[in-house]
PDB file of C-alpha atoms in Angstrom:
ATOM      1  CA  UNK A   1      -8.538 -16.597   3.802  1.00  0.00           C
ATOM      2  CA  UNK A   2      -7.414 -13.821   1.223  1.00  0.00           C
ATOM      3  CA  UNK A   3      -3.921 -14.550   0.288  1.00  0.00           C
ATOM      4  CA  UNK A   4      -1.796 -12.890  -2.333  1.00  0.00           C
ATOM      5  CA  UNK A   5       1.787 -14.064  -2.909  1.00  0.00           C
ATOM      6  CA  UNK A   6       4.223 -12.225  -5.137  1.00  0.00           C
ATOM      7  CA  UNK A   7       7.131 -13.931  -6.981  1.00  0.00           C
ATOM      8  CA  UNK A   8       9.738 -13.289  -9.608  1.00  0.00           C
ATOM      9  CA  UNK A   9      11.846 -10.589  -7.885  1.00  0.00           C
ATOM     10  CA  UNK A  10      15.669 -10.684  -7.944  1.00  0.00           C
ATOM     11  CA  UNK A  11      18.788  -8.844  -9.108  1.00  0.00           C
ATOM     12  CA  UNK A  12      18.709  -7.360 -12.538  1.00  0.00           C
ATOM     13  CA  UNK A  13      21.009  -5.236 -14.475  1.00  0.00           C
ATOM     14  CA  UNK A  14      19.911  -1.804 -15.683  1.00  0.00           C
ATOM     15  CA  UNK A  15      18.034  -1.913 -19.107  1.00  0.00           C
ATOM     16  CA  UNK A  16      17.169  -5.562 -18.589  1.00  0.00           C
ATOM     17  CA  UNK A  17      13.691  -6.892 -18.010  1.00  0.00           C
ATOM     18  CA  UNK A  18      11.901  -8.723 -15.116  1.00  0.00           C
ATOM     19  CA  UNK A  19       8.401 -10.087 -14.734  1.00  0.00           C
ATOM     20  CA  UNK A  20       6.592 -10.175 -11.323  1.00  0.00           C
ATOM     21  CA  UNK A  21       3.708 -12.506 -10.606  1.00  0.00           C
ATOM     22  CA  UNK A  22       1.105 -12.320  -7.921  1.00  0.00           C
ATOM     23  CA  UNK A  23      -0.877 -15.539  -7.125  1.00  0.00           C
ATOM     24  CA  UNK A  24      -4.315 -14.795  -5.467  1.00  0.00           C
ATOM     25  CA  UNK A  25      -6.424 -17.118  -3.392  1.00  0.00           C
ATOM     26  CA  UNK A  26      -9.275 -16.932  -0.982  1.00  0.00           C
ATOM     27  CA  UNK A  27     -11.642 -14.733  -3.223  1.00  0.00           C
ATOM     28  CA  UNK A  28     -13.139 -14.385  -6.594  1.00  0.00           C
ATOM     29  CA  UNK A  29     -10.004 -12.941  -8.304  1.00  0.00           C
ATOM     30  CA  UNK A  30     -12.124 -11.719 -11.390  1.00  0.00           C
ATOM     31  CA  UNK A  31     -14.519  -9.526  -9.358  1.00  0.00           C
ATOM     32  CA  UNK A  32     -11.585  -7.262  -8.295  1.00  0.00           C
ATOM     33  CA  UNK A  33      -9.443  -4.463  -9.742  1.00  0.00           C
ATOM     34  CA  UNK A  34      -5.909  -5.078  -8.745  1.00  0.00           C
ATOM     35  CA  UNK A  35      -2.808  -2.939  -8.303  1.00  0.00           C
ATOM     36  CA  UNK A  36       0.917  -3.108  -7.878  1.00  0.00           C
ATOM     37  CA  UNK A  37       2.532  -0.623  -5.235  1.00  0.00           C
ATOM     38  CA  UNK A  38       6.353  -0.303  -4.495  1.00  0.00           C
ATOM     39  CA  UNK A  39       8.483   0.966  -1.850  1.00  0.00           C
ATOM     40  CA  UNK A  40      12.181   1.748  -2.404  1.00  0.00           C
ATOM     41  CA  UNK A  41      14.634   1.468   0.552  1.00  0.00           C
ATOM     42  CA  UNK A  42      14.203   4.012   3.177  1.00  0.00           C
ATOM     43  CA  UNK A  43      11.421   5.834   0.905  1.00  0.00           C
ATOM     44  CA  UNK A  44       7.546   5.857   1.142  1.00  0.00           C
ATOM     45  CA  UNK A  45       5.048   3.937  -0.845  1.00  0.00           C
ATOM     46  CA  UNK A  46       4.432   4.542  -4.561  1.00  0.00           C
ATOM     47  CA  UNK A  47       1.524   3.255  -6.558  1.00  0.00           C
ATOM     48  CA  UNK A  48       2.791   1.747  -9.711  1.00  0.00           C
ATOM     49  CA  UNK A  49      -0.105   0.418 -11.792  1.00  0.00           C
ATOM     50  CA  UNK A  50      -3.796  -0.695 -11.611  1.00  0.00           C
ATOM     51  CA  UNK A  51      -5.846  -3.109 -13.809  1.00  0.00           C
ATOM     52  CA  UNK A  52      -9.621  -3.325 -13.977  1.00  0.00           C
ATOM     53  CA  UNK A  53     -11.217  -6.728 -13.098  1.00  0.00           C
ATOM     54  CA  UNK A  54     -11.647  -7.687 -16.519  1.00  0.00           C
ATOM     55  CA  UNK A  55      -8.244  -6.719 -17.809  1.00  0.00           C
ATOM     56  CA  UNK A  56      -9.346  -4.134 -20.357  1.00  0.00           C
ATOM     57  CA  UNK A  57      -8.442  -0.897 -18.220  1.00  0.00           C
ATOM     58  CA  UNK A  58      -4.922  -0.118 -17.026  1.00  0.00           C
ATOM     59  CA  UNK A  59      -3.335   2.767 -15.549  1.00  0.00           C
ATOM     60  CA  UNK A  60       0.245   3.696 -14.575  1.00  0.00           C
ATOM     61  CA  UNK A  61       2.229   5.987 -12.540  1.00  0.00           C
ATOM     62  CA  UNK A  62       4.265   8.597 -14.217  1.00  0.00           C
ATOM     63  CA  UNK A  63       7.398   7.078 -13.316  1.00  0.00           C
ATOM     64  CA  UNK A  64       6.798   3.755 -15.045  1.00  0.00           C
ATOM     65  CA  UNK A  65       4.546   4.752 -17.770  1.00  0.00           C
ATOM     66  CA  UNK A  66       5.812   3.310 -21.135  1.00  0.00           C
ATOM     67  CA  UNK A  67       8.101   0.806 -19.325  1.00  0.00           C
ATOM     68  CA  UNK A  68       5.969  -1.351 -17.197  1.00  0.00           C
ATOM     69  CA  UNK A  69       2.955  -3.227 -18.328  1.00  0.00           C
ATOM     70  CA  UNK A  70       0.257  -4.685 -15.683  1.00  0.00           C
ATOM     71  CA  UNK A  71      -1.767  -7.598 -16.889  1.00  0.00           C
ATOM     72  CA  UNK A  72      -3.938 -10.544 -15.331  1.00  0.00           C
ATOM     73  CA  UNK A  73      -4.900 -13.932 -16.080  1.00  0.00           C
ATOM     74  CA  UNK A  74      -8.309 -14.637 -14.385  1.00  0.00           C
ATOM     75  CA  UNK A  75      -8.196 -18.247 -15.015  1.00  0.00           C
ATOM     76  CA  UNK A  76      -5.175 -18.552 -13.132  1.00  0.00           C
ATOM     77  CA  UNK A  77      -6.041 -15.869 -10.366  1.00  0.00           C
ATOM     78  CA  UNK A  78      -2.674 -14.428 -11.322  1.00  0.00           C
ATOM     79  CA  UNK A  79      -1.627 -10.642 -11.494  1.00  0.00           C
ATOM     80  CA  UNK A  80       1.638  -9.769 -13.436  1.00  0.00           C
ATOM     81  CA  UNK A  81       3.912  -6.960 -13.914  1.00  0.00           C
ATOM     82  CA  UNK A  82       6.134  -6.738 -16.745  1.00  0.00           C
ATOM     83  CA  UNK A  83       8.982  -4.582 -16.140  1.00  0.00           C
ATOM     84  CA  UNK A  84      11.188  -3.383 -19.039  1.00  0.00           C
ATOM     85  CA  UNK A  85      14.088  -0.903 -19.418  1.00  0.00           C
ATOM     86  CA  UNK A  86      14.815  -1.070 -15.640  1.00  0.00           C
ATOM     87  CA  UNK A  87      16.533   1.707 -13.716  1.00  0.00           C
ATOM     88  CA  UNK A  88      18.417   1.788 -10.670  1.00  0.00           C
ATOM     89  CA  UNK A  89      15.486   3.860  -9.188  1.00  0.00           C
ATOM     90  CA  UNK A  90      13.250   0.911  -9.717  1.00  0.00           C
ATOM     91  CA  UNK A  91      15.007  -0.838  -6.939  1.00  0.00           C
ATOM     92  CA  UNK A  92      12.220  -1.550  -4.439  1.00  0.00           C
ATOM     93  CA  UNK A  93       9.951  -4.135  -2.739  1.00  0.00           C
ATOM     94  CA  UNK A  94       6.887  -4.558  -5.099  1.00  0.00           C
ATOM     95  CA  UNK A  95       3.555  -5.346  -3.470  1.00  0.00           C
ATOM     96  CA  UNK A  96       0.325  -6.565  -5.178  1.00  0.00           C
ATOM     97  CA  UNK A  97      -2.929  -5.621  -3.699  1.00  0.00           C
ATOM     98  CA  UNK A  98      -6.508  -5.650  -4.367  1.00  0.00           C
ATOM     99  CA  UNK A  99      -7.288  -2.122  -5.766  1.00  0.00           C
ATOM    100  CA  UNK A 100      -9.707  -1.368  -2.768  1.00  0.00           C
ATOM    101  CA  UNK A 101      -6.219  -1.733  -0.901  1.00  0.00           C
ATOM    102  CA  UNK A 102      -7.850  -4.034   1.745  1.00  0.00           C
ATOM    103  CA  UNK A 103      -5.361  -6.805   1.347  1.00  0.00           C
ATOM    104  CA  UNK A 104      -1.723  -6.686   0.314  1.00  0.00           C
ATOM    105  CA  UNK A 105       0.872  -9.404  -0.401  1.00  0.00           C
ATOM    106  CA  UNK A 106       4.111  -9.622   1.566  1.00  0.00           C
ATOM    107  CA  UNK A 107       6.084  -8.259  -1.162  1.00  0.00           C
ATOM    108  CA  UNK A 108       8.878  -9.073  -3.405  1.00  0.00           C
ATOM    109  CA  UNK A 109      12.215  -7.249  -3.689  1.00  0.00           C
ATOM    110  CA  UNK A 110      13.656  -6.120  -6.939  1.00  0.00           C
ATOM    111  CA  UNK A 111      17.307  -4.778  -7.164  1.00  0.00           C
ATOM    112  CA  UNK A 112      18.400  -3.039 -10.424  1.00  0.00           C
ATOM    113  CA  UNK A 113      22.265  -2.828 -10.328  1.00  0.00           C
ATOM    114  CA  UNK A 114      25.211  -3.709 -12.535  1.00  0.00           C
TER     115      UNK A 114
ATOM    116  CA  UNK B   1      -1.035  14.389  -7.763  1.00  0.00           C
ATOM    117  CA  UNK B   2      -2.484  14.646  -4.121  1.00  0.00           C
ATOM    118  CA  UNK B   3       0.275  15.104  -1.705  1.00  0.00           C
ATOM    119  CA  UNK B   4      -0.127  13.343   1.859  1.00  0.00           C
ATOM    120  CA  UNK B   5       1.897  14.941   4.841  1.00  0.00           C
ATOM    121  CA  UNK B   6       2.116  12.340   7.716  1.00  0.00           C
ATOM    122  CA  UNK B   7       3.317  13.512  11.258  1.00  0.00           C
ATOM    123  CA  UNK B   8       5.154  12.689  13.182  1.00  0.00           C
ATOM    124  CA  UNK B   9       7.860  10.618  11.494  1.00  0.00           C
ATOM    125  CA  UNK B  10       8.829   8.877  14.725  1.00  0.00           C
ATOM    126  CA  UNK B  11       6.846   8.468  17.768  1.00  0.00           C
ATOM    127  CA  UNK B  12       7.930   6.925  21.373  1.00  0.00           C
ATOM    128  CA  UNK B  13       5.238   6.213  23.676  1.00  0.00           C
ATOM    129  CA  UNK B  14       4.628   3.932  26.763  1.00  0.00           C
ATOM    130  CA  UNK B  15       2.136   1.075  27.131  1.00  0.00           C
ATOM    131  CA  UNK B  16      -1.220   2.366  27.880  1.00  0.00           C
ATOM    132  CA  UNK B  17      -0.631   6.047  26.359  1.00  0.00           C
ATOM    133  CA  UNK B  18      -2.993   7.585  23.944  1.00  0.00           C
ATOM    134  CA  UNK B  19      -1.176   7.949  20.507  1.00  0.00           C
ATOM    135  CA  UNK B  20      -2.198  10.085  17.675  1.00  0.00           C
ATOM    136  CA  UNK B  21      -0.992  10.203  13.992  1.00  0.00           C
ATOM    137  CA  UNK B  22      -1.844  12.818  11.598  1.00  0.00           C
ATOM    138  CA  UNK B  23      -2.131  12.820   7.826  1.00  0.00           C
ATOM    139  CA  UNK B  24      -2.883  16.103   5.773  1.00  0.00           C
ATOM    140  CA  UNK B  25      -4.035  15.971   2.308  1.00  0.00           C
ATOM    141  CA  UNK B  26      -2.845  18.711  -0.252  1.00  0.00           C
ATOM    142  CA  UNK B  27      -6.561  18.902  -1.469  1.00  0.00           C
ATOM    143  CA  UNK B  28      -9.917  17.914  -0.434  1.00  0.00           C
ATOM    144  CA  UNK B  29     -10.147  13.906  -0.459  1.00  0.00           C
ATOM    145  CA  UNK B  30     -13.649  13.720   1.329  1.00  0.00           C
ATOM    146  CA  UNK B  31     -13.349  10.471   3.371  1.00  0.00           C
ATOM    147  CA  UNK B  32     -11.122   8.507   1.007  1.00  0.00           C
ATOM    148  CA  UNK B  33      -8.588   7.859   3.608  1.00  0.00           C
ATOM    149  CA  UNK B  34      -7.277   4.477   4.953  1.00  0.00           C
ATOM    150  CA  UNK B  35      -4.808   3.724   7.599  1.00  0.00           C
ATOM    151  CA  UNK B  36      -2.407   0.861   7.694  1.00  0.00           C
ATOM    152  CA  UNK B  37      -0.073  -0.979  10.194  1.00  0.00           C
ATOM    153  CA  UNK B  38       2.979  -2.605   8.867  1.00  0.00           C
ATOM    154  CA  UNK B  39       5.428  -4.740  10.857  1.00  0.00           C
ATOM    155  CA  UNK B  40       8.974  -5.575   9.540  1.00  0.00           C
ATOM    156  CA  UNK B  41       8.786  -8.313   6.842  1.00  0.00           C
ATOM    157  CA  UNK B  42       4.804  -8.351   6.839  1.00  0.00           C
ATOM    158  CA  UNK B  43       2.322  -7.229   4.530  1.00  0.00           C
ATOM    159  CA  UNK B  44       0.527  -3.925   5.366  1.00  0.00           C
ATOM    160  CA  UNK B  45      -2.639  -4.522   7.311  1.00  0.00           C
ATOM    161  CA  UNK B  46      -5.688  -2.232   6.675  1.00  0.00           C
ATOM    162  CA  UNK B  47      -6.860  -0.711  10.094  1.00  0.00           C
ATOM    163  CA  UNK B  48      -9.376   1.826   9.205  1.00  0.00           C
ATOM    164  CA  UNK B  49     -11.061   2.509   5.895  1.00  0.00           C
ATOM    165  CA  UNK B  50     -12.996   5.492   4.618  1.00  0.00           C
ATOM    166  CA  UNK B  51     -11.457   7.691   7.461  1.00  0.00           C
ATOM    167  CA  UNK B  52     -13.351   6.167  10.329  1.00  0.00           C
ATOM    168  CA  UNK B  53     -14.538   2.836   9.678  1.00  0.00           C
ATOM    169  CA  UNK B  54     -12.748   0.025  11.740  1.00  0.00           C
ATOM    170  CA  UNK B  55     -11.710  -3.016   9.468  1.00  0.00           C
ATOM    171  CA  UNK B  56     -13.129  -6.304  10.684  1.00  0.00           C
ATOM    172  CA  UNK B  57     -10.951  -7.881  13.218  1.00  0.00           C
ATOM    173  CA  UNK B  58      -9.131  -4.793  14.178  1.00  0.00           C
ATOM    174  CA  UNK B  59      -9.031  -4.026  17.877  1.00  0.00           C
ATOM    175  CA  UNK B  60     -11.419  -1.192  19.132  1.00  0.00           C
ATOM    176  CA  UNK B  61      -8.582   0.649  20.523  1.00  0.00           C
ATOM    177  CA  UNK B  62      -7.673   1.896  16.986  1.00  0.00           C
ATOM    178  CA  UNK B  63      -9.964   4.539  15.634  1.00  0.00           C
ATOM    179  CA  UNK B  64      -9.892   7.148  12.725  1.00  0.00           C
ATOM    180  CA  UNK B  65     -11.375  10.598  12.330  1.00  0.00           C
ATOM    181  CA  UNK B  66     -11.451  13.517   9.880  1.00  0.00           C
ATOM    182  CA  UNK B  67     -12.466  14.659   6.526  1.00  0.00           C
ATOM    183  CA  UNK B  68     -11.719  16.825   3.749  1.00  0.00           C
ATOM    184  CA  UNK B  69      -7.757  17.367   4.251  1.00  0.00           C
ATOM    185  CA  UNK B  70      -6.923  16.505   7.834  1.00  0.00           C
ATOM    186  CA  UNK B  71      -7.138  13.040   9.280  1.00  0.00           C
ATOM    187  CA  UNK B  72      -6.093  11.445  12.534  1.00  0.00           C
ATOM    188  CA  UNK B  73      -5.479   7.768  13.563  1.00  0.00           C
ATOM    189  CA  UNK B  74      -5.656   7.324  17.413  1.00  0.00           C
ATOM    190  CA  UNK B  75      -4.717   4.319  19.424  1.00  0.00           C
ATOM    191  CA  UNK B  76      -6.435   4.870  22.649  1.00  0.00           C
ATOM    192  CA  UNK B  77      -4.232   2.658  25.000  1.00  0.00           C
ATOM    193  CA  UNK B  78      -0.943   1.525  23.269  1.00  0.00           C
ATOM    194  CA  UNK B  79      -0.091  -2.099  23.471  1.00  0.00           C
ATOM    195  CA  UNK B  80       3.220  -3.742  23.159  1.00  0.00           C
ATOM    196  CA  UNK B  81       1.864  -5.386  19.882  1.00  0.00           C
ATOM    197  CA  UNK B  82       1.222  -2.057  18.282  1.00  0.00           C
ATOM    198  CA  UNK B  83       4.867  -1.277  17.611  1.00  0.00           C
ATOM    199  CA  UNK B  84       4.926  -0.915  14.092  1.00  0.00           C
ATOM    200  CA  UNK B  85       5.146   1.574  11.134  1.00  0.00           C
ATOM    201  CA  UNK B  86       1.730   3.233  10.196  1.00  0.00           C
ATOM    202  CA  UNK B  87       0.888   4.865   7.036  1.00  0.00           C
ATOM    203  CA  UNK B  88      -2.242   6.495   5.329  1.00  0.00           C
ATOM    204  CA  UNK B  89      -3.280   6.118   1.952  1.00  0.00           C
ATOM    205  CA  UNK B  90      -5.755   8.410  -0.008  1.00  0.00           C
ATOM    206  CA  UNK B  91      -7.809   6.878  -2.596  1.00  0.00           C
ATOM    207  CA  UNK B  92      -9.877   9.833  -3.724  1.00  0.00           C
ATOM    208  CA  UNK B  93      -7.843   9.845  -7.107  1.00  0.00           C
ATOM    209  CA  UNK B  94      -4.834   8.065  -8.195  1.00  0.00           C
ATOM    210  CA  UNK B  95      -3.552   6.677  -4.717  1.00  0.00           C
ATOM    211  CA  UNK B  96      -0.749   8.238  -2.761  1.00  0.00           C
ATOM    212  CA  UNK B  97       0.596   7.679   0.523  1.00  0.00           C
ATOM    213  CA  UNK B  98       1.848   9.177   3.720  1.00  0.00           C
ATOM    214  CA  UNK B  99       5.492   8.805   4.452  1.00  0.00           C
ATOM    215  CA  UNK B 100       4.985   6.601   7.379  1.00  0.00           C
ATOM    216  CA  UNK B 101       5.209   6.913  11.217  1.00  0.00           C
ATOM    217  CA  UNK B 102       7.458   4.505  13.301  1.00  0.00           C
ATOM    218  CA  UNK B 103       5.958   3.881  16.583  1.00  0.00           C
ATOM    219  CA  UNK B 104       8.315   2.559  19.316  1.00  0.00           C
ATOM    220  CA  UNK B 105       7.829   1.686  22.984  1.00  0.00           C
ATOM    221  CA  UNK B 106       9.508   4.253  25.474  1.00  0.00           C
TER     222      UNK B 106
END
């Protein structure tokens, strides 16, 4: 059974950093491009970033470019999202997903507030 | 970016009703359109991929149609367990999403 489990969320002050993790199981992690998607409270879904299966290619949405970094450790079957210079508008539930968007995690909440 | 306009935002229907939800893309996305169901506190579940292909394990009352810019998700006979929010995703280019349709029982 494919499982994606996010962790690392919480309350953080504006301007600070936070790193999310997504532990994958039930499939060969290194065969898949992966992605992060977020949903702000009462808002729609927004694609955040994607990474190729080997980790060499990354792409970011305009709202996070230069502040967020997506990475992966295929030996650990884990996807990461390093979030720096956080803003109040980054407050959202963050989901990891296979980039074919067939399986998603349950999400982790990030709140940016002083 | 490709904009996805989803309608309606809210939908109230009775058990057994036929329900349709629409997504319109701001430009041609061929058939690169998925439909999802999301229940409160749960991960989104893929229902339909590439406009009209039923994901494994999804009941046959769910179907998708369309191509180009106009797409429809149909539930042929609404069941109580179908109460959820539904959204579309285009993956013809950098992914963008519809705003969602909240489906309730009348």
